[in-house]
Each structure stands twice: as structure tokens, then as C-alpha cells.
Amino acid sequence: MLSVLLMVVLGAITYCYLRRHYSYWSRKGITGPRPIFLLGNIAPSITGKKSVGDIVTEIYNEYKGNPIVGFYRTVTPCLLVRDLNLIKDITVKDFKHFENNDIHIERKSDRIFGSHPFCLKGNEWKNCRKELTHSFTSGKMKLIFPMLEENGQKMVKSICSTTVNEISVLEAKKLCSKFTLENVNACAFGMDSQCFRKTEPMDMRMAYGLVKTGSWGVYKYFLSTIIPRIHKVLNIRIVNSTYGNELLHMIHAFMSYRVKSGVVRNDFLDSMVQLKENAPSNGFDILALGANFFVDGYETSSTVMALLLFELAMHKEVQNKLRSEIRQSKELSGGKLSCEVVQSMRYLDACFNENLRVHSIVSTLGKTCTKSYTYHLKHRNTSVVIEKGTPIIIPISAIHHDPQYFENPIHFCPERFLEKKTLQKYTFMPFGEGPRSCLGKRFGVLQIKVGVIDIISNFELSVNEKTELPLKYNPWFFVVAPTKGIWINAKKILE
Ligand code: HEM
């Protein structure tokens, strides 16, 4: 009897506590959707019905006219930012109040992803970012350019070798993964992974296995976003441990070989070797940083490139216009490509950007308020204090699809990026903005553009009927990932 009474009292206390807790935003005068008890506003993502990105987009669309919206990730109050000026202040102007990303991965549980600059916090992040920045300068891009070109040629040859009646059927993500994996190995580690020669290269098997996160892994990750303090107990891993260890061994072998051989290539591996000499003082996990370069360099870029090939295959007129630009630029440069020639292709850049707008590879950016911040609500002439620790959600995909900023947003139309003047600042942020924006942007953009130039110069693309339309994305994946393959017909262009 006593225990039943105790449970009733405890239940009542929890209920009252949560009721008050769920009034966190309304007490601050901030509007938002009504939370479900214990689940908050993200219930469909817990069952895998929708991704968190989809839910954020729904809230964004529902609360038009509000600069900020309060919602609950189960019991955690989160702030969704709709005001572009506030996005600028959070990512750039008042960055010191929002230095950390809203992610909690322990290095003890996941040595690789836990050491990723994206997960590092405070001074550790600052020091690491400073060291890695040297590897992505425009000078470094010029150095690696010939390797990207060589791998592009290998990719074209590999497609030609599968041609039947002038047509090859490709799965775009697989093809692009081979290309980006060859690039990462060549540009960062000075290795030839022979992805185009072997049917199932070891590196490819490992690369695929590394980022395959099961639903249990994602649940644990969710829990850590809900109650950040329990991430230590949950032993959360994003990178698969078996493949992760294999990768760490591989990076170790690359580094030992470089030290023993005395070869100097002025590449990422050389920077890592130099950094290792100072490792005891700087505390970086060099092997893990190398492993992260491997994953970053190949994974997102291959998805973005595959989606761009898909859009070009869907839109013949865009494809033809792009092919003309490539031909003209090559003619003007005497048939020789360089970083400058690639950068001069305006239509290619427009296609690249439009692809990232339509398929926002990272649908939301999560920041943490690291120092309390006062925001002035102009429309009500009042101020609200964003408390330290509050997760801040920047709805990238929702903004990219807002008709207020992009007319007919679901339409793939590169032309809209040719008139940059009409583009409002902070409405297009596929790489984030400010000091914490994507470190590998230059490398990612360059390798994708070189790959697309090679394919479009040599093949006419169309979508194969095996592709399920519209493309569906995996709700369990951290970045946009089509669930079924992207199948494309490539018809060789005869000179
Ligand atoms: C087209 C391909 C890519 C896209 C769309 C992309 C997008 C992003 C985004 C949205 C962020 C988060 C930015 C923020 O928090 O504000 C990010 C962070 C990061 N990206 Fe990329 N990325 C790409 C390719 C790459 C490549 C090729 C590399 C390296 C080889 C790379 C390395 C990183 C790193 C290290 C960070 C963490 C930066 C920090 O927190 O200081 N990315 N990326």
C-alpha cells in the first residue's frame, strides 16, 4: 500500500515538474508547437517515420513570421532560428557565445568521430582547427589538382570498359565513392587505392562499413542529444569499431612508411607526421585525425557528386548547357584544365550550388549556446535571454526550400545562382558559415567539379528505370543518403 502511494506521489511530482518544464518557452514569451508528454515535438523521429530534419522543416513552415521558435527534443528545450540576422550573429558576429556544436561524442567510446573537429569543444577545437587549416589552402589545391585529373581519367576509362552498345549503366553513389576514395588516398596519403581496377577493393569495403550506423546507434545518439550528460554512460559510437580499427591501422602504416622512406610530398600526411612530433604537447590524436580526413574526404563529396549527376541526368537542357561551357572553357585554355579554369566555369558553379540547395546534404546545423545571450525581439520590442547550454537549431534545408527566398523551390534551376545579387545572405549555407564552417570545402568542391567535368565531357547521361523516383532518403543517416541506388545510363559521346 505504502509503495503504491509512494509511486503515485512520485508520478505526480514528475508530472508537475514536466508540466512546468514544458512551459519553459511560453514563460519566456516564445511561441512553438505544443509538446507531447515525455516525447516533446520529435515523436515521429523516434519511430523512424520522419527524420529530425523533416520535423524541423515542418516547424519552420508552421511558424512563418516568427523570428525564433521554441520546441522540445523530448524534454530538452531547443531554439529554432528563422531570423537570418540572428543566424549571422550566431555563426559569425557573436560566435563566441555559440562556439560549440550540439553534439556529444566521447573520445573513449568513439576514438575516431570523438576526435573530429566537428565534435571538439572550446580551446581543443580552436587549436585543432588552426593546425588543420594549412592542409586546405588554395596553394594545396593547386598541388593536388593533377592527381584529381588523373583519377578522373581513370573513372572515365572504367565506365568505358563496361559499355555495351555504347551505353553503360552506373550506380552513381558507388562510382563517385570510388572516385573520391581514390582522391583521398592519393591527395592526402600519397597512395594508389586502385578502386577502379579491383571489383571490391579493401578500402571501399572499409569505407562503406565505417559509416553504416544501425538504428540502435542512432537511438543512443538521440538519447545523448536529449540528455547530454548521459552520453558518457551510453558509449556512443558513430564509426563502426571493427572498420574503425582497420582504418587506424592503415593510417598508422601510411605514417610509418612516410617516416621510414623519408619521402616528402607536402601533403596532409606530411602535416600529420610533423604534428605527431609535437603530439605530447598538443594532445591531438593524430591517427584519429587522419582517419577523419579519410571519411570526410570520401563520404559527403561522393553523395553530393552522385546527386549532381542525377540532377544532370534528369535535366537534359542543363546538362547540354553545362557541356557547352566545359567545351568552351577547355578550348580557351588550350585543352588544359587547371584550378583557375575550373573556377572560371560559372554555370558549373551554379549547377553545383543548385544541387546543394535542392539536396541539402546537412539538413540542420546544431549549435550550443556557450555564453548566455540577449536577443532583441524587434516585432514585440522586448528582449529574451538565451541561456547557456541551450541547443540552437539552424534549419538549413527549410531555408533552402523557402519560397520567400527561392522561387519555385522544388524546381532544379541553376540559373538562379547566376544572378548572385538576388541571393539574400544567409539563405544558402550548405557548408555552414563563420569560424566553424566546413574546413574541407575547397577540397570537396574541387574534386566534385573535376569529376563532373570528366563525366559530362565524355558521356550523355539519362536516368535508368531502376532508379526509384522521387529519391527517398534514409531517416537514420546523419547526412542525406538516398536509400536505394541512383542508377544512370551513360552514353559515350563519340568525338
Ligand atoms: C560537398 C561536400 C561537403 C559538404 C556539403 C560539407 C558540409 C559541412 C557542414 C554543413 C559542416 C558543419 C558546419 C558548421 O557546423 O557550421 C561541415 C563541417 C566540417 N567539414 Fe565538411 N562538407 C563537405 C566536405 C568536406 C570534406 C571533403 C572535408 C575534409 C576532407 C570536410 C571536413 C569538415 C570538417 C573538418 C568539419 C568540421 C569543422 C569545424 O567544426 O571546425 N568536409 N561540413
Coordinates of C-alpha atoms and ligand atoms in Angstrom, one line a residue:
M1 CA 0.0 0.0 0.0
L2 CA 2.8 2.4 1.0
S3 CA 4.8 1.6 -2.2
V4 CA 1.7 2.3 -4.3
L5 CA 1.2 5.6 -2.5
L6 CA 4.9 6.4 -3.0
M7 CA 4.7 5.7 -6.7
V8 CA 1.6 7.9 -7.1
V9 CA 3.3 10.7 -5.2
L10 CA 6.5 10.3 -7.3
G11 CA 4.4 10.2 -10.5
A12 CA 2.5 13.3 -9.5
I13 CA 5.8 15.2 -8.7
T14 CA 7.3 14.1 -12.1
Y15 CA 4.1 15.2 -13.9
C16 CA 4.1 18.6 -12.2
Y17 CA 7.8 19.0 -12.8
L18 CA 7.5 18.2 -16.5
R19 CA 4.4 20.4 -16.9
R20 CA 6.4 23.3 -15.6
H21 CA 9.4 22.3 -17.7
Y22 CA 7.3 22.2 -20.9
S23 CA 6.3 25.8 -20.2
Y24 CA 9.9 26.9 -20.5
W25 CA 9.4 28.7 -23.8
S26 CA 6.0 30.1 -23.1
R27 CA 7.3 31.6 -19.9
K28 CA 9.9 33.4 -22.0
G29 CA 7.2 34.6 -24.4
I30 CA 8.4 32.4 -27.2
T31 CA 5.9 30.6 -29.4
G32 CA 6.2 27.0 -30.6
P33 CA 4.4 23.7 -31.1
R34 CA 2.7 22.0 -28.1
P35 CA 4.9 19.2 -26.8
I36 CA 3.7 15.6 -26.2
F37 CA 4.4 14.5 -22.7
L38 CA 7.9 12.9 -22.5
L39 CA 8.3 12.9 -26.3
G40 CA 8.3 16.6 -26.8
N41 CA 8.0 17.5 -30.5
I42 CA 10.1 14.9 -32.1
A43 CA 7.9 11.8 -31.7
P44 CA 7.9 10.7 -35.4
S45 CA 11.7 10.7 -35.5
I46 CA 11.8 8.2 -32.5
T47 CA 9.9 5.7 -34.6
G48 CA 11.9 6.4 -37.7
K49 CA 8.8 7.7 -39.5
K50 CA 10.5 11.1 -40.2
S51 CA 14.0 12.4 -39.9
V52 CA 14.7 15.2 -37.4
G53 CA 15.4 17.4 -40.4
D54 CA 11.8 16.8 -41.7
I55 CA 10.3 17.7 -38.3
V56 CA 12.4 20.9 -38.1
T57 CA 11.2 21.8 -41.6
E58 CA 7.6 21.3 -40.6
I59 CA 8.0 23.5 -37.5
Y60 CA 9.8 26.2 -39.6
N61 CA 7.0 26.3 -42.2
E62 CA 4.3 26.3 -39.5
Y63 CA 5.7 29.3 -37.7
K64 CA 6.1 31.8 -40.5
G65 CA 6.6 35.3 -39.3
N66 CA 8.3 34.3 -36.1
P67 CA 12.0 35.1 -35.8
I68 CA 12.6 32.3 -33.3
V69 CA 10.5 29.2 -32.3
G70 CA 10.8 27.1 -29.1
F71 CA 10.4 23.4 -29.3
Y72 CA 11.3 20.3 -27.2
R73 CA 13.6 17.5 -28.2
T74 CA 11.7 15.1 -25.8
V75 CA 12.4 17.1 -22.7
T76 CA 15.2 19.4 -23.8
P77 CA 14.1 22.9 -24.8
C78 CA 15.7 23.8 -28.2
L79 CA 15.6 27.1 -30.1
L80 CA 14.8 27.1 -33.9
V81 CA 16.1 30.2 -35.5
R82 CA 14.2 31.6 -38.5
D83 CA 15.7 35.2 -38.4
L84 CA 18.6 35.5 -40.9
N85 CA 20.2 38.3 -38.9
L86 CA 20.2 36.1 -35.8
I87 CA 21.8 33.3 -37.9
K88 CA 24.5 35.7 -38.9
D89 CA 25.1 36.7 -35.3
I90 CA 25.2 33.1 -34.0
T91 CA 27.6 31.8 -36.7
V92 CA 29.8 34.9 -37.3
K93 CA 29.3 38.2 -35.3
D94 CA 28.6 36.7 -31.8
F95 CA 30.2 33.4 -32.5
K96 CA 31.9 33.5 -29.0
H97 CA 28.5 32.9 -27.5
F98 CA 27.9 29.8 -29.7
E99 CA 31.3 28.2 -30.1
N100 CA 30.4 24.5 -29.8
N101 CA 28.4 22.2 -31.9
D102 CA 25.3 20.5 -30.4
I103 CA 26.9 17.0 -30.4
H104 CA 28.3 14.9 -27.6
I105 CA 30.6 12.1 -28.6
E106 CA 33.2 10.8 -26.1
R107 CA 36.6 10.0 -27.4
K108 CA 36.7 7.0 -25.1
S109 CA 33.7 5.5 -26.9
D110 CA 34.4 6.6 -30.4
R111 CA 38.1 7.4 -30.9
I112 CA 37.6 8.5 -34.5
F113 CA 34.5 10.6 -34.5
G114 CA 35.1 11.8 -30.9
S115 CA 38.3 13.4 -32.2
H116 CA 36.7 15.1 -35.2
P117 CA 36.9 18.9 -35.2
F118 CA 33.1 18.9 -35.5
C119 CA 32.8 17.3 -32.1
L120 CA 35.7 19.1 -30.3
K121 CA 34.9 21.9 -28.0
G122 CA 36.5 25.2 -26.7
N123 CA 40.3 25.5 -26.9
E124 CA 40.7 22.0 -28.1
W125 CA 38.7 22.8 -31.2
K126 CA 40.4 26.1 -31.8
N127 CA 43.9 24.5 -31.7
C128 CA 43.0 21.6 -33.8
R129 CA 41.3 23.8 -36.4
K130 CA 44.4 26.0 -36.6
E131 CA 46.6 23.0 -37.3
L132 CA 44.4 21.5 -39.9
T133 CA 43.7 24.7 -41.8
H134 CA 47.1 24.6 -43.6
S135 CA 46.0 21.4 -45.4
F136 CA 43.2 23.2 -47.3
T137 CA 44.8 26.4 -48.6
S138 CA 44.3 27.3 -52.3
G139 CA 48.1 26.6 -52.8
K140 CA 47.4 23.0 -51.6
M141 CA 44.5 22.7 -54.0
K142 CA 46.9 23.6 -56.9
L143 CA 49.3 20.9 -55.8
I144 CA 46.6 18.1 -55.7
F145 CA 44.9 19.2 -58.9
P146 CA 47.0 16.8 -61.2
M147 CA 46.0 13.9 -59.0
L148 CA 42.3 14.7 -59.3
E149 CA 42.7 14.9 -63.1
E150 CA 44.4 11.6 -63.2
N151 CA 41.7 9.9 -61.1
G152 CA 39.0 11.5 -63.3
Q153 CA 40.6 9.9 -66.3
K154 CA 40.7 6.5 -64.5
M155 CA 37.0 6.9 -63.7
V156 CA 36.1 7.6 -67.4
K157 CA 38.1 4.6 -68.6
S158 CA 36.4 2.4 -66.0
I159 CA 33.0 3.4 -67.3
C160 CA 34.1 2.8 -71.0
S161 CA 35.2 -0.7 -70.0
T162 CA 31.6 -1.6 -69.0
T163 CA 30.0 -0.2 -72.2
V164 CA 27.5 -2.4 -74.1
N165 CA 26.1 -0.9 -77.3
E166 CA 27.7 2.4 -76.3
I167 CA 25.7 2.6 -73.1
S168 CA 26.9 1.8 -69.5
V169 CA 24.6 1.5 -66.6
L170 CA 26.1 3.0 -63.4
E171 CA 25.1 3.2 -59.8
A172 CA 26.2 6.9 -59.2
K173 CA 26.9 6.7 -55.5
K174 CA 29.2 3.7 -56.0
L175 CA 31.0 5.2 -58.9
C176 CA 31.5 8.6 -57.1
S177 CA 32.7 6.8 -54.0
K178 CA 35.4 5.1 -56.0
F179 CA 36.5 8.4 -57.4
T180 CA 36.5 10.3 -54.1
L181 CA 38.3 7.4 -52.3
E182 CA 41.0 7.4 -55.0
N183 CA 41.3 11.1 -54.5
V184 CA 41.6 11.0 -50.7
N185 CA 44.2 8.2 -50.8
A186 CA 46.2 10.0 -53.5
C187 CA 45.9 13.6 -52.3
A188 CA 46.1 13.1 -48.5
F189 CA 48.2 9.9 -48.1
G190 CA 50.1 9.5 -51.4
M191 CA 48.6 6.1 -52.0
D192 CA 47.0 4.4 -55.0
S193 CA 43.9 2.5 -53.8
Q194 CA 43.2 1.1 -57.3
C195 CA 39.4 1.4 -56.7
F196 CA 38.7 1.3 -60.4
R197 CA 40.8 -1.8 -61.1
K198 CA 39.5 -4.1 -58.4
T199 CA 35.9 -5.3 -58.1
E200 CA 35.7 -5.0 -54.3
P201 CA 38.8 -3.0 -53.2
M202 CA 39.6 -3.4 -49.5
D203 CA 39.4 0.4 -49.0
M204 CA 35.9 0.5 -50.4
R205 CA 34.6 -2.3 -48.2
M206 CA 36.1 -0.5 -45.2
A207 CA 34.9 2.9 -46.2
Y208 CA 31.3 1.6 -46.6
G209 CA 31.4 -0.2 -43.3
L210 CA 32.8 2.8 -41.4
V211 CA 29.7 5.0 -41.6
K212 CA 27.0 2.3 -41.5
T213 CA 25.1 3.2 -38.4
G214 CA 22.4 0.8 -37.2
S215 CA 19.2 2.1 -35.7
W216 CA 20.4 1.2 -32.2
G217 CA 23.4 3.5 -32.7
V218 CA 21.1 6.3 -33.8
Y219 CA 18.8 5.8 -30.8
K220 CA 21.8 6.2 -28.5
Y221 CA 22.8 9.3 -30.3
F222 CA 19.3 10.7 -30.0
L223 CA 19.4 10.0 -26.2
S224 CA 22.6 11.9 -26.0
T225 CA 21.0 14.9 -27.7
I226 CA 18.1 14.7 -25.3
I227 CA 20.1 14.3 -22.0
P228 CA 23.6 15.3 -22.9
R229 CA 25.0 14.3 -19.5
I230 CA 24.3 10.6 -20.2
H231 CA 26.5 10.4 -23.3
K232 CA 29.4 9.2 -21.2
V233 CA 27.4 6.2 -20.0
L234 CA 25.9 5.3 -23.4
N235 CA 29.2 4.6 -25.0
I236 CA 28.0 6.2 -28.3
R237 CA 29.8 5.3 -31.5
I238 CA 29.2 6.7 -34.9
V239 CA 32.1 5.0 -36.6
N240 CA 31.9 1.2 -36.7
S241 CA 34.6 -0.2 -34.3
T242 CA 35.9 -3.1 -36.5
Y243 CA 36.3 -1.0 -39.6
G244 CA 37.4 2.0 -37.5
N245 CA 40.3 -0.1 -36.0
E246 CA 41.2 -1.3 -39.5
L247 CA 41.3 2.3 -40.7
L248 CA 43.5 3.4 -37.7
H249 CA 46.0 0.6 -38.5
M250 CA 46.0 1.7 -42.2
I251 CA 46.8 5.3 -41.3
H252 CA 49.5 4.1 -38.9
A253 CA 51.1 2.1 -41.7
F254 CA 50.9 5.1 -44.0
M255 CA 52.6 7.3 -41.5
S256 CA 55.4 4.8 -40.6
Y257 CA 56.1 4.3 -44.3
R258 CA 56.4 8.0 -44.8
V259 CA 58.8 8.4 -41.9
K260 CA 60.9 5.4 -42.9
S261 CA 61.1 6.2 -46.6
G262 CA 61.9 9.9 -45.9
V263 CA 59.6 10.9 -48.9
V264 CA 58.3 14.4 -48.6
R265 CA 55.1 15.2 -50.6
N266 CA 54.0 18.4 -48.8
D267 CA 50.5 16.7 -48.3
F268 CA 48.2 16.0 -45.4
L269 CA 50.2 13.0 -44.3
D270 CA 53.3 15.1 -44.1
S271 CA 51.4 17.7 -41.9
M272 CA 50.3 14.8 -39.7
V273 CA 53.9 13.5 -39.4
Q274 CA 55.1 16.9 -38.3
L275 CA 52.2 17.3 -35.9
K276 CA 53.0 13.9 -34.4
E277 CA 56.4 15.2 -33.4
N278 CA 54.6 17.7 -31.2
A279 CA 51.8 15.3 -30.2
P280 CA 52.7 15.0 -26.5
S281 CA 52.4 18.8 -26.1
N282 CA 49.3 19.4 -28.2
G283 CA 47.3 16.4 -27.1
F284 CA 45.9 15.6 -30.6
D285 CA 45.1 12.1 -31.6
I286 CA 46.9 12.2 -34.9
L287 CA 45.8 8.8 -36.1
A288 CA 42.1 9.7 -35.5
L289 CA 42.6 13.0 -37.3
G290 CA 44.0 11.1 -40.3
A291 CA 41.0 8.6 -40.1
N292 CA 38.6 11.6 -40.1
F293 CA 40.2 13.1 -43.2
F294 CA 39.7 9.7 -44.9
V295 CA 35.9 9.6 -44.0
D296 CA 35.2 13.3 -44.6
G297 CA 37.0 13.4 -47.9
Y298 CA 35.2 10.5 -49.4
E299 CA 31.7 10.3 -47.9
T300 CA 29.9 13.6 -48.3
S301 CA 31.6 14.5 -51.6
S302 CA 30.6 11.2 -53.2
T303 CA 26.9 11.7 -52.2
V304 CA 26.9 15.3 -53.4
M305 CA 28.5 14.3 -56.7
A306 CA 26.1 11.4 -57.2
L307 CA 23.1 13.7 -56.6
L308 CA 24.5 16.3 -59.1
L309 CA 24.9 13.6 -61.8
F310 CA 21.3 12.5 -61.0
E311 CA 20.1 16.1 -61.5
L312 CA 22.0 16.5 -64.7
A313 CA 20.6 13.2 -66.0
M314 CA 17.1 14.4 -65.1
H315 CA 17.6 17.8 -66.8
K316 CA 18.9 17.3 -70.3
E317 CA 18.9 21.1 -71.2
V318 CA 21.0 21.9 -68.1
Q319 CA 23.3 19.0 -69.0
N320 CA 23.8 20.3 -72.6
K321 CA 24.4 23.9 -71.4
L322 CA 27.0 22.7 -68.9
R323 CA 28.7 20.5 -71.6
S324 CA 28.9 23.6 -73.9
E325 CA 30.5 25.7 -71.1
I326 CA 33.1 22.9 -70.4
R327 CA 34.0 22.6 -74.1
Q328 CA 34.4 26.4 -74.5
S329 CA 36.5 26.7 -71.3
K330 CA 38.7 23.9 -72.5
E331 CA 39.1 25.5 -75.9
L332 CA 40.0 28.8 -74.4
S333 CA 42.7 27.2 -72.2
G334 CA 44.2 25.2 -75.0
G335 CA 42.6 21.9 -73.8
K336 CA 44.4 22.1 -70.4
L337 CA 42.4 22.1 -67.2
S338 CA 43.7 23.9 -64.0
C339 CA 42.1 25.1 -60.7
E340 CA 41.6 28.5 -62.3
V341 CA 39.9 27.1 -65.4
V342 CA 37.6 25.0 -63.2
Q343 CA 36.8 28.1 -61.0
S344 CA 36.1 30.2 -64.1
M345 CA 33.1 27.9 -65.1
R346 CA 30.2 29.9 -63.8
Y347 CA 27.5 27.6 -65.0
L348 CA 29.2 24.6 -63.4
D349 CA 29.3 26.6 -60.1
A350 CA 25.6 27.4 -60.5
C351 CA 24.8 23.7 -61.1
F352 CA 26.9 22.7 -58.1
N353 CA 25.2 25.2 -55.8
E354 CA 21.7 24.5 -57.0
N355 CA 22.3 20.8 -56.3
L356 CA 23.3 21.6 -52.8
R357 CA 20.3 23.8 -52.3
V358 CA 17.8 21.1 -53.6
H359 CA 19.6 18.3 -51.7
S360 CA 20.8 20.0 -48.5
I361 CA 23.2 17.3 -47.5
V362 CA 23.2 18.5 -43.9
S363 CA 19.6 19.4 -43.2
T364 CA 20.1 21.3 -39.9
L365 CA 23.1 22.8 -38.0
G366 CA 23.0 22.3 -34.3
K367 CA 24.9 24.8 -32.1
T368 CA 25.2 25.2 -28.3
C369 CA 24.8 28.5 -26.5
T370 CA 28.1 28.6 -24.6
K371 CA 27.7 32.0 -23.0
S372 CA 24.2 33.4 -22.2
Y373 CA 22.9 35.8 -25.0
T374 CA 20.3 38.5 -25.2
Y375 CA 18.3 38.7 -28.3
H376 CA 16.1 41.6 -29.1
L377 CA 12.6 40.6 -30.5
K378 CA 12.0 43.6 -32.8
H379 CA 8.4 42.8 -33.6
R380 CA 7.5 42.9 -29.9
N381 CA 10.1 45.4 -28.8
T382 CA 11.3 43.2 -26.0
S383 CA 14.3 41.0 -25.2
V384 CA 14.8 37.4 -24.5
V385 CA 17.7 35.7 -22.8
I386 CA 19.0 32.5 -24.5
E387 CA 20.5 30.6 -21.6
K388 CA 23.9 28.9 -21.6
G389 CA 23.5 25.2 -22.7
T390 CA 20.5 25.8 -25.0
P391 CA 20.7 23.8 -28.2
I392 CA 20.2 26.2 -31.2
I393 CA 18.9 24.7 -34.5
I394 CA 19.6 26.4 -37.8
P395 CA 17.2 24.9 -40.3
I396 CA 19.4 24.8 -43.4
S397 CA 17.1 22.6 -45.6
A398 CA 13.9 24.5 -44.7
I399 CA 15.6 27.9 -45.6
H400 CA 16.9 26.4 -48.9
H401 CA 13.3 25.4 -49.7
D402 CA 11.5 28.6 -48.5
P403 CA 9.7 30.2 -51.5
Q404 CA 10.3 33.6 -49.8
Y405 CA 14.0 33.2 -50.7
F406 CA 13.9 30.8 -53.7
E407 CA 11.0 31.0 -56.2
N408 CA 9.5 27.6 -57.1
P409 CA 11.9 25.9 -54.6
I410 CA 11.5 22.3 -55.6
H411 CA 12.5 23.1 -59.2
F412 CA 16.2 22.4 -60.1
C413 CA 17.2 25.7 -61.8
P414 CA 20.9 26.6 -61.7
E415 CA 20.1 29.9 -63.4
R416 CA 19.0 31.3 -60.1
F417 CA 22.6 31.2 -58.9
L418 CA 23.9 33.1 -61.9
E419 CA 22.5 36.3 -60.5
K420 CA 24.2 36.3 -57.2
K421 CA 22.8 39.8 -56.4
T422 CA 19.3 38.4 -56.0
L423 CA 20.5 35.9 -53.4
Q424 CA 20.0 37.1 -49.9
K425 CA 22.9 36.4 -47.5
Y426 CA 22.4 33.5 -45.0
T427 CA 19.8 31.9 -47.2
F428 CA 22.3 29.5 -48.7
M429 CA 24.6 27.7 -46.2
P430 CA 25.4 24.2 -47.4
F431 CA 28.8 24.4 -45.7
G432 CA 27.7 26.3 -42.7
E433 CA 29.1 29.9 -42.0
G434 CA 31.7 31.6 -39.9
P435 CA 34.7 30.2 -38.0
R436 CA 33.1 26.8 -37.6
S437 CA 32.1 26.3 -41.3
C438 CA 33.3 23.3 -43.3
L439 CA 37.1 23.0 -43.2
G440 CA 37.3 20.8 -46.3
K441 CA 35.0 22.9 -48.6
R442 CA 37.8 23.8 -51.1
F443 CA 38.8 20.1 -51.5
G444 CA 35.2 18.9 -51.6
V445 CA 34.1 21.4 -54.2
L446 CA 37.2 20.9 -56.4
Q447 CA 37.1 17.1 -56.5
I448 CA 33.3 17.1 -57.3
K449 CA 33.7 19.7 -60.1
V450 CA 36.7 17.8 -61.7
G451 CA 34.7 14.5 -61.6
V452 CA 31.6 16.1 -63.1
I453 CA 33.7 17.8 -65.9
D454 CA 35.2 14.4 -66.8
I455 CA 31.8 12.6 -66.9
I456 CA 29.9 15.3 -68.8
S457 CA 32.7 15.8 -71.3
N458 CA 32.6 12.1 -72.2
F459 CA 29.0 10.9 -71.6
E460 CA 25.4 11.8 -72.2
L461 CA 23.5 11.0 -69.0
S462 CA 19.9 9.8 -68.5
V463 CA 18.1 8.3 -65.5
N464 CA 17.8 4.5 -65.7
E465 CA 14.4 3.0 -64.9
K466 CA 16.0 1.1 -61.9
T467 CA 16.1 4.5 -60.0
E468 CA 13.1 4.8 -57.7
L469 CA 11.6 8.3 -58.1
P470 CA 11.3 10.5 -56.2
L471 CA 14.5 9.7 -54.4
K472 CA 14.0 8.7 -50.8
Y473 CA 16.5 9.5 -48.0
N474 CA 17.5 7.3 -45.1
P475 CA 15.9 8.9 -41.9
W476 CA 18.6 7.1 -39.8
F477 CA 21.6 8.6 -41.5
F478 CA 23.4 11.7 -40.2
V479 CA 23.8 13.3 -43.7
V480 CA 21.4 13.0 -46.6
A481 CA 21.7 9.5 -48.1
P482 CA 19.4 8.1 -50.8
T483 CA 18.1 4.7 -49.6
K484 CA 18.0 3.0 -53.0
G485 CA 20.6 3.4 -55.7
I486 CA 20.9 6.2 -58.2
W487 CA 21.0 4.4 -61.5
I488 CA 22.2 6.3 -64.5
N489 CA 22.7 5.5 -68.2
A490 CA 25.9 6.9 -69.6
K491 CA 26.1 7.0 -73.4
K492 CA 29.7 7.6 -74.7
I493 CA 30.0 10.8 -76.7
L494 CA 31.9 9.9 -79.9
E495 CA 34.4 12.5 -81.0
Ligands
HEM1 C1 30.4 18.8 -50.7 C2 30.9 18.3 -49.6 C3 30.8 18.8 -48.2 C4 29.7 19.4 -47.6 C5 28.4 19.8 -48.2 C6 30.1 19.7 -46.2 C7 29.3 20.3 -45.3 C8 29.7 20.6 -44.0 C9 28.9 21.2 -43.0 C10 27.5 21.7 -43.2 C11 29.7 21.3 -41.8 C12 29.2 21.9 -40.5 C13 29.5 23.4 -40.5 C14 29.0 24.1 -39.2 O1 29.0 23.4 -38.2 O2 28.7 25.3 -39.3 C15 31.0 20.7 -42.1 C16 32.0 20.6 -41.2 C17 33.2 20.1 -41.4 N1 33.6 19.5 -42.6 FE1 32.6 19.4 -44.4 N2 31.4 19.2 -46.0 C18 31.8 18.6 -47.2 C19 33.1 18.1 -47.5 C20 34.1 18.0 -46.6 C21 35.4 17.5 -46.9 C22 35.9 17.0 -48.3 C23 36.2 17.6 -45.7 C24 37.6 17.2 -45.5 C25 38.3 16.4 -46.2 C26 35.3 18.2 -44.7 C27 35.7 18.5 -43.4 C28 34.9 19.1 -42.5 C29 35.4 19.4 -41.1 C30 36.7 19.0 -40.5 C31 34.3 20.0 -40.5 C32 34.2 20.5 -39.0 C33 34.6 22.0 -39.0 C34 34.7 22.5 -37.6 O3 33.8 22.2 -36.7 O4 35.6 23.3 -37.3 N3 34.1 18.4 -45.3 N4 31.0 20.3 -43.4

